PDB file of C-alpha atoms in Angstrom:
ATOM      1  CA  MET A 110     -52.796 -66.873 127.099  1.00  0.00           C
ATOM      2  CA  ASP A 111     -50.484 -64.977 124.726  1.00  0.00           C
ATOM      3  CA  ILE A 112     -51.111 -64.950 120.970  1.00  0.00           C
ATOM      4  CA  ALA A 113     -48.267 -67.384 120.139  1.00  0.00           C
ATOM      5  CA  THR A 114     -49.507 -69.962 122.650  1.00  0.00           C
ATOM      6  CA  TYR A 115     -53.074 -69.519 121.435  1.00  0.00           C
ATOM      7  CA  LEU A 116     -51.981 -69.949 117.814  1.00  0.00           C
ATOM      8  CA  ALA A 117     -49.996 -73.105 118.610  1.00  0.00           C
ATOM      9  CA  ALA A 118     -52.899 -74.685 120.491  1.00  0.00           C
ATOM     10  CA  THR A 119     -55.451 -73.695 117.848  1.00  0.00           C
ATOM     11  CA  LEU A 120     -53.423 -75.169 114.982  1.00  0.00           C
ATOM     12  CA  LYS A 121     -52.799 -78.440 116.805  1.00  0.00           C
ATOM     13  CA  THR A 122     -56.440 -78.755 117.901  1.00  0.00           C
ATOM     14  CA  LEU A 123     -57.664 -78.049 114.367  1.00  0.00           C
ATOM     15  CA  ARG A 124     -55.289 -80.595 112.827  1.00  0.00           C
ATOM     16  CA  LEU A 125     -56.099 -83.307 115.369  1.00  0.00           C
ATOM     17  CA  SER A 126     -59.865 -82.671 115.141  1.00  0.00           C
ATOM     18  CA  ARG A 127     -59.580 -83.603 111.463  1.00  0.00           C
ATOM     19  CA  SER A 128     -57.401 -86.633 112.247  1.00  0.00           C
ATOM     20  CA  LEU A 129     -54.578 -85.286 110.094  1.00  0.00           C
ATOM     21  CA  SER A 130     -50.890 -86.045 110.440  1.00  0.00           C
ATOM     22  CA  LEU A 131     -48.416 -83.200 110.080  1.00  0.00           C
ATOM     23  CA  THR A 132     -47.581 -84.571 106.613  1.00  0.00           C
ATOM     24  CA  GLN A 133     -51.249 -84.467 105.574  1.00  0.00           C
ATOM     25  CA  ALA A 134     -51.661 -80.961 107.000  1.00  0.00           C
ATOM     26  CA  ALA A 135     -48.575 -79.840 105.066  1.00  0.00           C
ATOM     27  CA  GLU A 136     -50.056 -81.198 101.829  1.00  0.00           C
ATOM     28  CA  LEU A 137     -53.368 -79.480 102.571  1.00  0.00           C
ATOM     29  CA  THR A 138     -51.883 -76.071 103.386  1.00  0.00           C
ATOM     30  CA  GLY A 139     -48.716 -75.846 101.325  1.00  0.00           C
ATOM     31  CA  VAL A 140     -46.771 -75.114 104.527  1.00  0.00           C
ATOM     32  CA  SER A 141     -43.917 -77.491 105.317  1.00  0.00           C
ATOM     33  CA  LYS A 142     -44.344 -80.261 107.869  1.00  0.00           C
ATOM     34  CA  ALA A 143     -41.357 -78.879 109.792  1.00  0.00           C
ATOM     35  CA  MET A 144     -42.858 -75.374 109.978  1.00  0.00           C
ATOM     36  CA  LEU A 145     -46.277 -76.695 111.071  1.00  0.00           C
ATOM     37  CA  GLY A 146     -44.604 -78.743 113.806  1.00  0.00           C
ATOM     38  CA  GLN A 147     -42.588 -75.720 114.989  1.00  0.00           C
ATOM     39  CA  ILE A 148     -45.753 -73.600 115.118  1.00  0.00           C
ATOM     40  CA  GLU A 149     -47.644 -76.279 117.064  1.00  0.00           C
ATOM     41  CA  ARG A 150     -44.771 -76.542 119.567  1.00  0.00           C
ATOM     42  CA  ASN A 151     -44.643 -72.736 119.833  1.00  0.00           C
ATOM     43  CA  GLU A 152     -41.053 -72.777 118.573  1.00  0.00           C
ATOM     44  CA  SER A 153     -41.708 -70.528 115.583  1.00  0.00           C
ATOM     45  CA  SER A 154     -43.952 -67.578 114.850  1.00  0.00           C
ATOM     46  CA  PRO A 155     -45.458 -67.784 111.373  1.00  0.00           C
ATOM     47  CA  THR A 156     -45.626 -64.832 109.023  1.00  0.00           C
ATOM     48  CA  VAL A 157     -49.010 -63.387 108.155  1.00  0.00           C
ATOM     49  CA  ALA A 158     -48.654 -64.994 104.697  1.00  0.00           C
ATOM     50  CA  THR A 159     -48.049 -68.412 106.279  1.00  0.00           C
ATOM     51  CA  LEU A 160     -51.100 -68.002 108.521  1.00  0.00           C
ATOM     52  CA  TRP A 161     -53.205 -67.212 105.452  1.00  0.00           C
ATOM     53  CA  LYS A 162     -51.957 -70.401 103.768  1.00  0.00           C
ATOM     54  CA  ILE A 163     -52.877 -72.435 106.836  1.00  0.00           C
ATOM     55  CA  ALA A 164     -56.327 -70.828 107.132  1.00  0.00           C
ATOM     56  CA  THR A 165     -57.004 -71.335 103.425  1.00  0.00           C
ATOM     57  CA  GLY A 166     -55.771 -74.944 103.475  1.00  0.00           C
ATOM     58  CA  PHE A 167     -57.981 -75.799 106.435  1.00  0.00           C
ATOM     59  CA  ASN A 168     -60.830 -73.720 104.990  1.00  0.00           C
ATOM     60  CA  VAL A 169     -61.222 -71.689 108.182  1.00  0.00           C
ATOM     61  CA  PRO A 170     -61.294 -67.917 108.778  1.00  0.00           C
ATOM     62  CA  PHE A 171     -57.938 -66.207 109.327  1.00  0.00           C
ATOM     63  CA  SER A 172     -59.160 -64.634 112.569  1.00  0.00           C
ATOM     64  CA  LEU A 173     -59.529 -68.117 114.091  1.00  0.00           C
ATOM     65  CA  PHE A 174     -55.756 -68.084 114.629  1.00  0.00           C
ATOM     66  CA  ILE A 175     -55.414 -64.606 116.090  1.00  0.00           C
ATOM     67  CA  ALA A 176     -58.666 -63.934 117.936  1.00  0.00           C
ATOM     68  CA  PRO A 177     -59.119 -66.007 121.073  1.00  0.00           C
ATOM     69  CA  PRO A 178     -62.721 -65.965 122.277  1.00  0.00           C
ATOM     70  CA  ALA A 179     -63.414 -62.942 124.487  1.00  0.00           C
ATOM     71  CA  ALA A 180     -59.966 -61.489 123.806  1.00  0.00           C
ATOM     72  CA  HIS A 181     -59.415 -57.772 123.527  1.00  0.00           C
ATOM     73  CA  ALA A 182     -58.029 -56.773 120.113  1.00  0.00           C
ATOM     74  CA  PRO A 183     -55.254 -59.345 119.653  1.00  0.00           C
ATOM     75  CA  THR A 184     -52.764 -58.508 116.955  1.00  0.00           C
ATOM     76  CA  ALA A 185     -50.866 -60.682 114.497  1.00  0.00           C
ATOM     77  CA  TYR A 186     -47.414 -59.436 113.637  1.00  0.00           C
ATOM     78  CA  ASP A 187     -45.267 -60.542 110.739  1.00  0.00           C
ATOM     79  CA  PRO A 188     -42.167 -61.566 112.732  1.00  0.00           C
ATOM     80  CA  GLN A 189     -39.989 -61.924 109.627  1.00  0.00           C
ATOM     81  CA  GLN A 190     -39.965 -58.208 108.907  1.00  0.00           C
ATOM     82  CA  GLN A 191     -42.458 -56.545 111.257  1.00  0.00           C
ATOM     83  CA  ALA A 192     -43.879 -55.192 108.018  1.00  0.00           C
ATOM     84  CA  MET A 193     -47.543 -55.930 108.583  1.00  0.00           C
ATOM     85  CA  ILE A 194     -49.699 -55.680 111.682  1.00  0.00           C
ATOM     86  CA  VAL A 195     -53.154 -57.272 111.495  1.00  0.00           C
ATOM     87  CA  THR A 196     -55.768 -56.569 114.173  1.00  0.00           C
ATOM     88  CA  PRO A 197     -59.253 -58.099 114.003  1.00  0.00           C
ATOM     89  CA  LEU A 198     -61.968 -55.479 114.396  1.00  0.00           C
ATOM     90  CA  PHE A 199     -64.766 -58.003 113.917  1.00  0.00           C
ATOM     91  CA  PRO A 200     -63.497 -61.590 114.132  1.00  0.00           C
ATOM     92  CA  TRP A 201     -65.188 -64.335 112.146  1.00  0.00           C
ATOM     93  CA  ASP A 202     -68.985 -64.118 112.183  1.00  0.00           C
ATOM     94  CA  GLU A 203     -70.598 -67.417 111.181  1.00  0.00           C
ATOM     95  CA  ALA A 204     -74.025 -65.924 110.457  1.00  0.00           C
ATOM     96  CA  LEU A 205     -72.705 -63.111 108.250  1.00  0.00           C
ATOM     97  CA  ARG A 206     -69.676 -65.082 106.961  1.00  0.00           C
ATOM     98  CA  PHE A 207     -67.161 -62.268 107.193  1.00  0.00           C
ATOM     99  CA  GLU A 208     -64.256 -60.952 109.229  1.00  0.00           C
ATOM    100  CA  LEU A 209     -62.920 -57.385 109.327  1.00  0.00           C
ATOM    101  CA  PHE A 210     -59.301 -56.421 109.989  1.00  0.00           C
ATOM    102  CA  ALA A 211     -57.416 -53.181 110.604  1.00  0.00           C
ATOM    103  CA  ILE A 212     -54.037 -53.513 108.907  1.00  0.00           C
ATOM    104  CA  THR A 213     -50.924 -51.377 109.095  1.00  0.00           C
ATOM    105  CA  LEU A 214     -48.281 -51.840 106.404  1.00  0.00           C
ATOM    106  CA  ALA A 215     -44.815 -50.453 107.141  1.00  0.00           C
ATOM    107  CA  PRO A 216     -43.026 -48.094 104.747  1.00  0.00           C
ATOM    108  CA  GLY A 217     -41.553 -50.008 101.824  1.00  0.00           C
ATOM    109  CA  ALA A 218     -43.317 -53.238 102.775  1.00  0.00           C
ATOM    110  CA  VAL A 219     -44.880 -55.671 100.322  1.00  0.00           C
ATOM    111  CA  SER A 220     -47.248 -58.477 101.317  1.00  0.00           C
ATOM    112  CA  GLU A 221     -48.220 -61.074  98.735  1.00  0.00           C
ATOM    113  CA  SER A 222     -51.362 -63.010  99.526  1.00  0.00           C
ATOM    114  CA  THR A 223     -52.026 -66.486  98.292  1.00  0.00           C
ATOM    115  CA  PRO A 224     -55.581 -67.008  97.038  1.00  0.00           C
ATOM    116  CA  HIS A 225     -58.208 -67.528  99.722  1.00  0.00           C
ATOM    117  CA  GLU A 226     -60.865 -70.216  99.358  1.00  0.00           C
ATOM    118  CA  SER A 227     -63.067 -70.231  96.270  1.00  0.00           C
ATOM    119  CA  GLY A 228     -65.638 -67.450  96.084  1.00  0.00           C
ATOM    120  CA  VAL A 229     -64.056 -65.155  98.684  1.00  0.00           C
ATOM    121  CA  ILE A 230     -64.548 -61.442  98.050  1.00  0.00           C
ATOM    122  CA  GLU A 231     -62.236 -58.957  99.742  1.00  0.00           C
ATOM    123  CA  HIS A 232     -63.013 -55.288 100.358  1.00  0.00           C
ATOM    124  CA  VAL A 233     -60.115 -52.930 101.130  1.00  0.00           C
ATOM    125  CA  VAL A 234     -60.583 -49.318 102.291  1.00  0.00           C
ATOM    126  CA  VAL A 235     -57.569 -47.094 102.918  1.00  0.00           C
ATOM    127  CA  ILE A 236     -57.840 -45.153 106.181  1.00  0.00           C
ATOM    128  CA  GLU A 237     -54.514 -43.301 106.205  1.00  0.00           C
ATOM    129  CA  GLY A 238     -51.707 -43.043 103.658  1.00  0.00           C
ATOM    130  CA  GLU A 239     -51.493 -44.534 100.189  1.00  0.00           C
ATOM    131  CA  LEU A 240     -51.751 -48.243  99.377  1.00  0.00           C
ATOM    132  CA  GLU A 241     -50.791 -49.970  96.170  1.00  0.00           C
ATOM    133  CA  MET A 242     -52.844 -53.076  95.403  1.00  0.00           C
ATOM    134  CA  GLN A 243     -52.132 -55.763  92.847  1.00  0.00           C
ATOM    135  CA  THR A 244     -55.166 -57.629  91.556  1.00  0.00           C
ATOM    136  CA  GLN A 245     -55.524 -59.500  88.282  1.00  0.00           C
ATOM    137  CA  GLY A 246     -51.821 -58.943  87.662  1.00  0.00           C
ATOM    138  CA  ARG A 247     -51.916 -55.133  87.702  1.00  0.00           C
ATOM    139  CA  TRP A 248     -51.037 -52.551  90.351  1.00  0.00           C
ATOM    140  CA  GLN A 249     -53.284 -49.657  91.279  1.00  0.00           C
ATOM    141  CA  ARG A 250     -52.970 -46.906  93.857  1.00  0.00           C
ATOM    142  CA  LEU A 251     -55.558 -46.191  96.557  1.00  0.00           C
ATOM    143  CA  ALA A 252     -55.481 -43.004  98.641  1.00  0.00           C
ATOM    144  CA  ALA A 253     -57.135 -42.430 102.022  1.00  0.00           C
ATOM    145  CA  GLY A 254     -60.897 -42.749 101.660  1.00  0.00           C
ATOM    146  CA  GLU A 255     -60.692 -44.944  98.553  1.00  0.00           C
ATOM    147  CA  GLY A 256     -61.581 -48.601  98.390  1.00  0.00           C
ATOM    148  CA  LEU A 257     -61.381 -51.646  96.178  1.00  0.00           C
ATOM    149  CA  ARG A 258     -63.468 -54.811  96.026  1.00  0.00           C
ATOM    150  CA  PHE A 259     -61.857 -57.813  94.365  1.00  0.00           C
ATOM    151  CA  ARG A 260     -61.821 -61.580  94.175  1.00  0.00           C
ATOM    152  CA  GLY A 261     -59.809 -62.824  97.118  1.00  0.00           C
ATOM    153  CA  ASP A 262     -59.601 -66.299  95.611  1.00  0.00           C
ATOM    154  CA  GLU A 263     -56.971 -65.048  93.149  1.00  0.00           C
ATOM    155  CA  PRO A 264     -53.386 -63.965  93.929  1.00  0.00           C
ATOM    156  CA  HIS A 265     -53.199 -60.385  95.174  1.00  0.00           C
ATOM    157  CA  ALA A 266     -50.649 -58.170  96.904  1.00  0.00           C
ATOM    158  CA  TYR A 267     -50.379 -55.048  99.034  1.00  0.00           C
ATOM    159  CA  ARG A 268     -47.498 -52.569  98.748  1.00  0.00           C
ATOM    160  CA  ASN A 269     -46.551 -49.408 100.605  1.00  0.00           C
ATOM    161  CA  ALA A 270     -44.129 -47.426  98.420  1.00  0.00           C
ATOM    162  CA  SER A 271     -44.251 -44.376 100.712  1.00  0.00           C
ATOM    163  CA  ALA A 272     -42.040 -43.351 103.623  1.00  0.00           C
ATOM    164  CA  LEU A 273     -44.983 -43.467 106.070  1.00  0.00           C
ATOM    165  CA  PRO A 274     -47.086 -46.404 107.320  1.00  0.00           C
ATOM    166  CA  VAL A 275     -50.367 -47.014 105.514  1.00  0.00           C
ATOM    167  CA  ARG A 276     -53.465 -48.066 107.471  1.00  0.00           C
ATOM    168  CA  PHE A 277     -56.394 -49.824 105.840  1.00  0.00           C
ATOM    169  CA  HIS A 278     -59.348 -52.039 106.619  1.00  0.00           C
ATOM    170  CA  SER A 279     -59.870 -55.388 104.936  1.00  0.00           C
ATOM    171  CA  LEU A 280     -63.268 -57.049 105.039  1.00  0.00           C
ATOM    172  CA  ILE A 281     -63.173 -60.649 103.865  1.00  0.00           C
ATOM    173  CA  HIS A 282     -66.486 -62.180 102.852  1.00  0.00           C
ATOM    174  CA  TYR A 283     -66.637 -65.970 102.557  1.00  0.00           C
ATOM    175  CA  VAL A 284     -69.129 -67.646 100.248  1.00  0.00           C
ATOM    176  CA  LYS A 285     -71.508 -70.088 101.935  1.00  0.00           C
ATOM    177  CA  THR A 286     -70.519 -73.679 101.177  1.00  0.00           C
ATOM    178  CA  ALA A 287     -73.064 -76.436 100.839  1.00  0.00           C
TER     179      ALA A 287
END
């Protein structure tokens, strides 16, 4: 099963398992009813930002949508601009409550992330290149080997102002809910 087909089936199964209409799912996620329907019918490929909105709205890990069980390193592309490539290194782990991604951000690309669920902590470590991160409304630069831990439940953004791709790891740690 290709990633688009897997994503479509996963979204529809998740929505139906919660007995939600497309309208209710749109209200929950902040993604339009039309877009959710197109994704479910495999007529549209969502951006990484849209997938994050859906995951946050449904309160599920991001990797649920891009990591089929027993798959080998599936990748989520941002089809709007091919600016961001996200590959799960360690998909969602229920016991440890985290997921780890390898991310490549194209030269000149900016990715704004909507807040994740309450209590989420994100850890970013630059592997190659230079990454600019916006947290708490301010930008800071991270070089290869440097990292940043921040609240993922607040708006944040990633920017590559260089002429070369930047590669980094993002570990997302979800707080245990009662």
